[in-house]
Amino acid sequence: MNQIFQKINEDITTYVKKLEEQYRHDSSQITEMAIHFISGRLEFVKDKFENLNSLSPEDEIFYFKNIKCHLLALIQYYHMVQKLEIKKPAIPLRKIKKYYLKALYKIKKQIGTNHFFYNYYKTNSNKLDRQFFTRLEHDFFLPNDGIIMDIDKRYTTPSVYMFANVEALEMTRHYLKKKIKSLTSPQITIQPKQSRLKWTSSKSDLIESIYALHSAGVFNNGKADLKEIAEYFEEIFDLDLGQYNRVFYDIRARKNNKTKFLDSLRDALTKRMKDTDSELFL
């Protein structure tokens, strides 16, 4: 399951990156094609899941929580971006910024009304996974703007759509923040000095380090939140860590050596100390 999830994510990331390079100034084309591609990936994984003869509760939770929920969130996110960009005023920049700020306020308000699910998603909690991401014994009905939706219990769980919506809102929030930042005083923007340091290990290794530093409370006397630390490292290394909470889920799910990168750092430092000690006696 985990390998399927990683492969799908890699396929989507590669495809969207190509779209952004090819249709740099046509967001409508990017979002339309991204939605179509991700929908195809979702159909593929649904067929694969439904044809499995036996499935452990852990695999069922992983499928609904990490795969189906994430793909539905991506589709919803690109749909939200498409609507935002279609309705965006053409000029001037101050009107565009005001438009994005108003949209950001609405997104934050929506997140606020779903704060329980948002906090569960952001903290990557798993305490209620069996209630949220395993199927019921019967169909259930979901009210949606005056319409009652019949949800087939064979293919989904009570909370998939709620968590997909929360994840889509969070991605849209980040999108709007970047747009607003790019429009802030564009005439006097000073290009920061390019760092000579580049992170050349994997993003997974950096995320493992970030979670360790946050857990140890080494920033702001332990008061800095995880998001703040992650965004700081993204900025200094010019990286996009993506959905780092999902990568942390993969790290936690490792069969052996959950702290692989941190252990390798300890081993490297221990070896250096031993080598230095040996040099003192030469």
Short mmCIF file of C-alpha atoms in Angstrom, two decimals:
data_model
loop_
_atom_site.label_atom_id
_atom_site.label_comp_id
_atom_site.label_asym_id
_atom_site.label_seq_id
_atom_site.Cartn_x
_atom_site.Cartn_y
_atom_site.Cartn_z
CA MET A 1 0.00 0.00 0.00
CA ASN A 2 2.74 2.42 0.99
CA GLN A 3 4.66 1.78 -2.25
CA ILE A 4 1.50 2.40 -4.31
CA PHE A 5 0.97 5.68 -2.45
CA GLN A 6 4.57 6.83 -3.06
CA LYS A 7 4.45 5.88 -6.75
CA ILE A 8 1.16 7.75 -7.33
CA ASN A 9 2.47 10.84 -5.55
CA GLU A 10 5.66 10.79 -7.64
CA ASP A 11 3.63 10.43 -10.86
CA ILE A 12 1.38 13.36 -9.93
CA THR A 13 4.28 15.60 -8.83
CA THR A 14 6.19 14.92 -12.07
CA TYR A 15 3.12 15.46 -14.25
CA VAL A 16 2.07 18.73 -12.57
CA LYS A 17 5.65 20.05 -12.76
CA LYS A 18 5.66 19.44 -16.52
CA LEU A 19 2.29 21.18 -16.84
CA GLU A 20 3.57 24.22 -14.93
CA GLU A 21 6.60 24.43 -17.23
CA GLN A 22 4.54 24.00 -20.39
CA TYR A 23 1.57 26.23 -19.47
CA ARG A 24 3.28 28.76 -17.21
CA HIS A 25 0.79 31.56 -17.86
CA ASP A 26 -2.35 29.46 -18.26
CA SER A 27 -3.56 28.33 -14.84
CA SER A 28 -6.87 27.15 -16.29
CA GLN A 29 -5.08 24.65 -18.54
CA ILE A 30 -2.87 23.46 -15.67
CA THR A 31 -5.77 22.86 -13.30
CA GLU A 32 -7.99 21.22 -15.92
CA MET A 33 -5.31 18.75 -16.99
CA ALA A 34 -4.19 18.12 -13.40
CA ILE A 35 -7.77 17.26 -12.35
CA HIS A 36 -8.11 14.89 -15.32
CA PHE A 37 -4.79 13.15 -14.55
CA ILE A 38 -5.43 12.78 -10.80
CA SER A 39 -8.95 11.47 -11.49
CA GLY A 40 -7.36 8.77 -13.63
CA ARG A 41 -4.95 7.85 -10.81
CA LEU A 42 -7.89 7.68 -8.40
CA GLU A 43 -9.83 5.34 -10.70
CA PHE A 44 -6.74 3.14 -11.02
CA VAL A 45 -6.22 2.82 -7.28
CA LYS A 46 -9.95 2.29 -6.61
CA ASP A 47 -10.00 -0.64 -9.05
CA LYS A 48 -6.87 -2.08 -7.43
CA PHE A 49 -8.34 -1.74 -3.94
CA GLU A 50 -11.74 -3.19 -4.82
CA ASN A 51 -10.14 -6.27 -6.43
CA LEU A 52 -8.17 -7.20 -3.31
CA ASN A 53 -9.41 -10.48 -1.84
CA SER A 54 -8.24 -9.84 1.69
CA LEU A 55 -7.34 -6.62 3.44
CA SER A 56 -6.05 -6.01 6.96
CA PRO A 57 -7.62 -3.21 9.04
CA GLU A 58 -4.29 -1.35 8.86
CA ASP A 59 -4.24 -1.50 5.04
CA GLU A 60 -7.88 -0.38 4.88
CA ILE A 61 -7.08 2.63 7.10
CA PHE A 62 -3.98 3.47 5.06
CA TYR A 63 -5.92 3.32 1.79
CA PHE A 64 -8.76 5.58 2.92
CA LYS A 65 -6.66 7.96 5.07
CA ASN A 66 -3.61 8.41 2.86
CA ILE A 67 -4.47 7.40 -0.69
CA LYS A 68 -8.15 8.01 -1.45
CA CYS A 69 -8.44 10.99 0.88
CA HIS A 70 -5.31 12.62 -0.55
CA LEU A 71 -6.31 12.13 -4.19
CA LEU A 72 -9.81 13.49 -3.54
CA ALA A 73 -8.20 16.46 -1.78
CA LEU A 74 -5.93 17.16 -4.76
CA ILE A 75 -8.88 17.09 -7.17
CA GLN A 76 -10.81 19.45 -4.91
CA TYR A 77 -7.77 21.71 -4.48
CA TYR A 78 -7.22 22.15 -8.22
CA HIS A 79 -10.93 22.78 -8.67
CA MET A 80 -10.75 25.52 -5.99
CA VAL A 81 -7.69 27.08 -7.64
CA GLN A 82 -9.43 26.97 -11.02
CA LYS A 83 -12.45 28.85 -9.64
CA LEU A 84 -10.23 31.39 -7.88
CA GLU A 85 -8.20 32.17 -11.00
CA ILE A 86 -11.24 32.39 -13.29
CA LYS A 87 -12.90 34.99 -11.04
CA LYS A 88 -9.68 36.94 -10.36
CA PRO A 89 -9.69 40.59 -11.53
CA ALA A 90 -7.24 41.33 -14.33
CA ILE A 91 -5.83 44.63 -12.98
CA PRO A 92 -4.66 46.52 -10.96
CA LEU A 93 -2.39 44.59 -8.58
CA ARG A 94 -3.97 46.09 -5.45
CA LYS A 95 -7.37 44.73 -6.54
CA ILE A 96 -5.87 41.30 -7.19
CA LYS A 97 -4.23 41.31 -3.76
CA LYS A 98 -7.50 42.38 -2.12
CA TYR A 99 -9.28 39.56 -3.99
CA TYR A 100 -6.77 36.96 -2.72
CA LEU A 101 -6.95 38.34 0.84
CA LYS A 102 -10.74 38.07 0.82
CA ALA A 103 -10.51 34.50 -0.51
CA LEU A 104 -7.94 33.63 2.17
CA TYR A 105 -10.26 34.96 4.88
CA LYS A 106 -13.07 32.71 3.58
CA ILE A 107 -10.77 29.68 3.53
CA LYS A 108 -9.63 30.33 7.11
CA LYS A 109 -13.26 30.67 8.16
CA GLN A 110 -14.09 27.30 6.57
CA ILE A 111 -11.10 25.70 8.31
CA GLY A 112 -12.30 27.21 11.59
CA THR A 113 -15.71 25.55 11.29
CA ASN A 114 -13.95 22.18 10.90
CA HIS A 115 -11.27 22.79 13.54
CA PHE A 116 -11.53 19.30 15.09
CA PHE A 117 -10.89 17.52 11.79
CA TYR A 118 -8.28 20.13 10.81
CA ASN A 119 -6.32 19.59 14.04
CA TYR A 120 -6.55 15.81 13.64
CA TYR A 121 -5.21 16.11 10.08
CA LYS A 122 -2.45 18.63 10.91
CA THR A 123 -1.12 16.67 13.89
CA ASN A 124 -1.27 13.43 11.88
CA SER A 125 -3.14 11.84 14.77
CA ASN A 126 -4.19 8.19 14.60
CA LYS A 127 -6.22 7.71 17.79
CA LEU A 128 -9.58 7.61 15.99
CA ASP A 129 -8.44 6.09 12.70
CA ARG A 130 -10.60 2.99 13.10
CA GLN A 131 -13.72 5.12 13.52
CA PHE A 132 -12.82 7.52 10.71
CA PHE A 133 -11.20 5.28 8.08
CA THR A 134 -12.79 1.83 8.26
CA ARG A 135 -16.05 1.03 6.52
CA LEU A 136 -19.40 0.65 8.26
CA GLU A 137 -21.64 -2.39 8.14
CA HIS A 138 -24.33 -0.44 6.27
CA ASP A 139 -24.76 2.47 3.87
CA PHE A 140 -25.03 5.93 5.39
CA PHE A 141 -26.50 9.25 4.34
CA LEU A 142 -24.71 12.59 4.26
CA PRO A 143 -26.50 15.98 4.06
CA ASN A 144 -24.91 18.31 1.53
CA ASP A 145 -26.47 21.76 0.96
CA GLY A 146 -30.03 20.50 1.27
CA ILE A 147 -29.34 17.30 -0.70
CA ILE A 148 -29.04 13.90 0.98
CA MET A 149 -26.15 11.89 -0.47
CA ASP A 150 -26.36 8.10 -0.37
CA ILE A 151 -22.86 6.89 0.52
CA ASP A 152 -22.13 3.28 -0.47
CA LYS A 153 -20.36 1.63 2.48
CA ARG A 154 -18.49 -0.74 0.14
CA TYR A 155 -16.32 2.03 -1.29
CA THR A 156 -15.85 4.69 1.36
CA THR A 157 -15.94 5.59 5.08
CA PRO A 158 -17.86 8.23 7.06
CA SER A 159 -15.00 10.74 7.20
CA VAL A 160 -13.09 10.49 3.90
CA TYR A 161 -14.89 13.44 2.31
CA MET A 162 -14.53 15.57 5.44
CA PHE A 163 -10.77 15.02 5.66
CA ALA A 164 -10.34 15.44 1.90
CA ASN A 165 -12.08 18.80 2.18
CA VAL A 166 -9.88 19.86 5.12
CA GLU A 167 -6.70 18.91 3.24
CA ALA A 168 -7.89 20.75 0.11
CA LEU A 169 -8.61 23.87 2.18
CA GLU A 170 -5.15 23.73 3.73
CA MET A 171 -3.48 23.43 0.31
CA THR A 172 -5.58 26.32 -1.00
CA ARG A 173 -4.60 28.40 2.04
CA HIS A 174 -0.91 27.89 1.21
CA TYR A 175 -1.58 28.71 -2.46
CA LEU A 176 -3.26 32.00 -1.54
CA LYS A 177 -0.51 32.95 0.93
CA LYS A 178 2.12 32.51 -1.79
CA LYS A 179 0.06 34.56 -4.24
CA ILE A 180 -0.39 37.38 -1.71
CA LYS A 181 3.31 37.33 -0.83
CA SER A 182 4.26 37.61 -4.51
CA LEU A 183 2.07 40.72 -4.83
CA THR A 184 3.46 42.52 -1.78
CA SER A 185 5.53 45.54 -2.88
CA PRO A 186 6.72 43.90 -6.14
CA GLN A 187 8.57 47.06 -7.22
CA ILE A 188 10.91 47.05 -4.21
CA THR A 189 11.38 43.34 -3.79
CA ILE A 190 15.04 42.59 -3.07
CA GLN A 191 16.34 39.27 -4.21
CA PRO A 192 17.80 37.46 -1.20
CA LYS A 193 21.42 36.42 -1.34
CA GLN A 194 21.48 32.92 -2.70
CA SER A 195 22.70 30.44 -0.13
CA ARG A 196 25.71 28.38 -1.05
CA LEU A 197 24.36 25.55 1.08
CA LYS A 198 22.05 23.09 -0.64
CA TRP A 199 20.27 20.20 1.02
CA THR A 200 21.52 17.22 -0.99
CA SER A 201 20.09 14.43 1.11
CA SER A 202 16.46 13.33 0.66
CA LYS A 203 13.45 15.41 1.69
CA SER A 204 12.46 12.52 3.93
CA ASP A 205 15.74 12.92 5.84
CA LEU A 206 15.12 16.64 6.31
CA ILE A 207 11.55 16.01 7.52
CA GLU A 208 12.86 13.41 10.00
CA SER A 209 15.28 16.07 11.32
CA ILE A 210 12.56 18.75 11.53
CA TYR A 211 10.28 16.51 13.58
CA ALA A 212 13.20 15.62 15.88
CA LEU A 213 14.09 19.29 16.42
CA HIS A 214 10.46 20.18 17.07
CA SER A 215 10.05 17.27 19.50
CA ALA A 216 13.19 18.38 21.38
CA GLY A 217 11.85 21.94 21.64
CA VAL A 218 15.10 23.56 20.50
CA PHE A 219 13.47 26.63 18.88
CA ASN A 220 11.97 29.56 20.84
CA ASN A 221 12.19 27.63 24.10
CA GLY A 222 9.96 24.92 22.67
CA LYS A 223 7.21 27.35 21.66
CA ALA A 224 7.80 27.26 17.87
CA ASP A 225 5.19 25.13 16.11
CA LEU A 226 6.01 22.45 13.55
CA LYS A 227 4.62 24.41 10.60
CA GLU A 228 6.79 27.43 11.44
CA ILE A 229 9.95 25.27 11.61
CA ALA A 230 9.13 23.42 8.37
CA GLU A 231 8.50 26.68 6.48
CA TYR A 232 11.78 28.11 7.77
CA PHE A 233 13.75 25.14 6.43
CA GLU A 234 11.84 25.35 3.14
CA GLU A 235 12.93 28.98 2.84
CA ILE A 236 16.62 28.61 3.73
CA PHE A 237 17.11 25.56 1.51
CA ASP A 238 14.69 26.72 -1.25
CA LEU A 239 12.74 23.47 -1.03
CA ASP A 240 9.08 22.49 -1.14
CA LEU A 241 8.54 19.80 1.49
CA GLY A 242 4.97 19.20 0.31
CA GLN A 243 2.72 17.24 2.68
CA TYR A 244 5.44 16.63 5.27
CA ASN A 245 2.96 15.24 7.80
CA ARG A 246 2.25 12.38 5.38
CA VAL A 247 5.96 11.71 4.94
CA PHE A 248 6.22 11.54 8.74
CA TYR A 249 3.45 8.92 8.65
CA ASP A 250 5.67 6.84 6.33
CA ILE A 251 8.64 7.33 8.68
CA ARG A 252 6.54 6.11 11.61
CA ALA A 253 5.44 3.09 9.56
CA ARG A 254 8.99 1.86 8.91
CA LYS A 255 9.43 -1.77 9.91
CA ASN A 256 13.02 -1.31 11.07
CA ASN A 257 15.09 1.66 12.18
CA LYS A 258 12.44 4.39 12.33
CA THR A 259 15.11 7.06 12.97
CA LYS A 260 17.36 5.95 10.11
CA PHE A 261 18.76 9.39 9.21
CA LEU A 262 19.27 10.55 12.80
CA ASP A 263 21.05 7.28 13.58
CA SER A 264 23.33 7.78 10.57
CA LEU A 265 24.21 11.27 11.86
CA ARG A 266 25.05 9.88 15.29
CA ASP A 267 27.21 7.14 13.73
CA ALA A 268 29.01 9.65 11.49
CA LEU A 269 29.76 11.96 14.43
CA THR A 270 30.89 9.09 16.66
CA LYS A 271 33.28 7.91 13.92
CA ARG A 272 34.66 11.42 13.52
CA MET A 273 35.29 11.65 17.27
CA LYS A 274 37.07 8.30 17.26
CA ASP A 275 39.17 9.32 14.26
CA THR A 276 40.06 12.61 15.95
CA ASP A 277 41.01 10.80 19.16
CA SER A 278 43.27 8.48 17.16
CA GLU A 279 45.00 11.45 15.48
CA LEU A 280 45.91 12.92 18.89
CA PHE A 281 48.09 9.94 19.67
CA LEU A 282 49.93 9.79 16.34
#
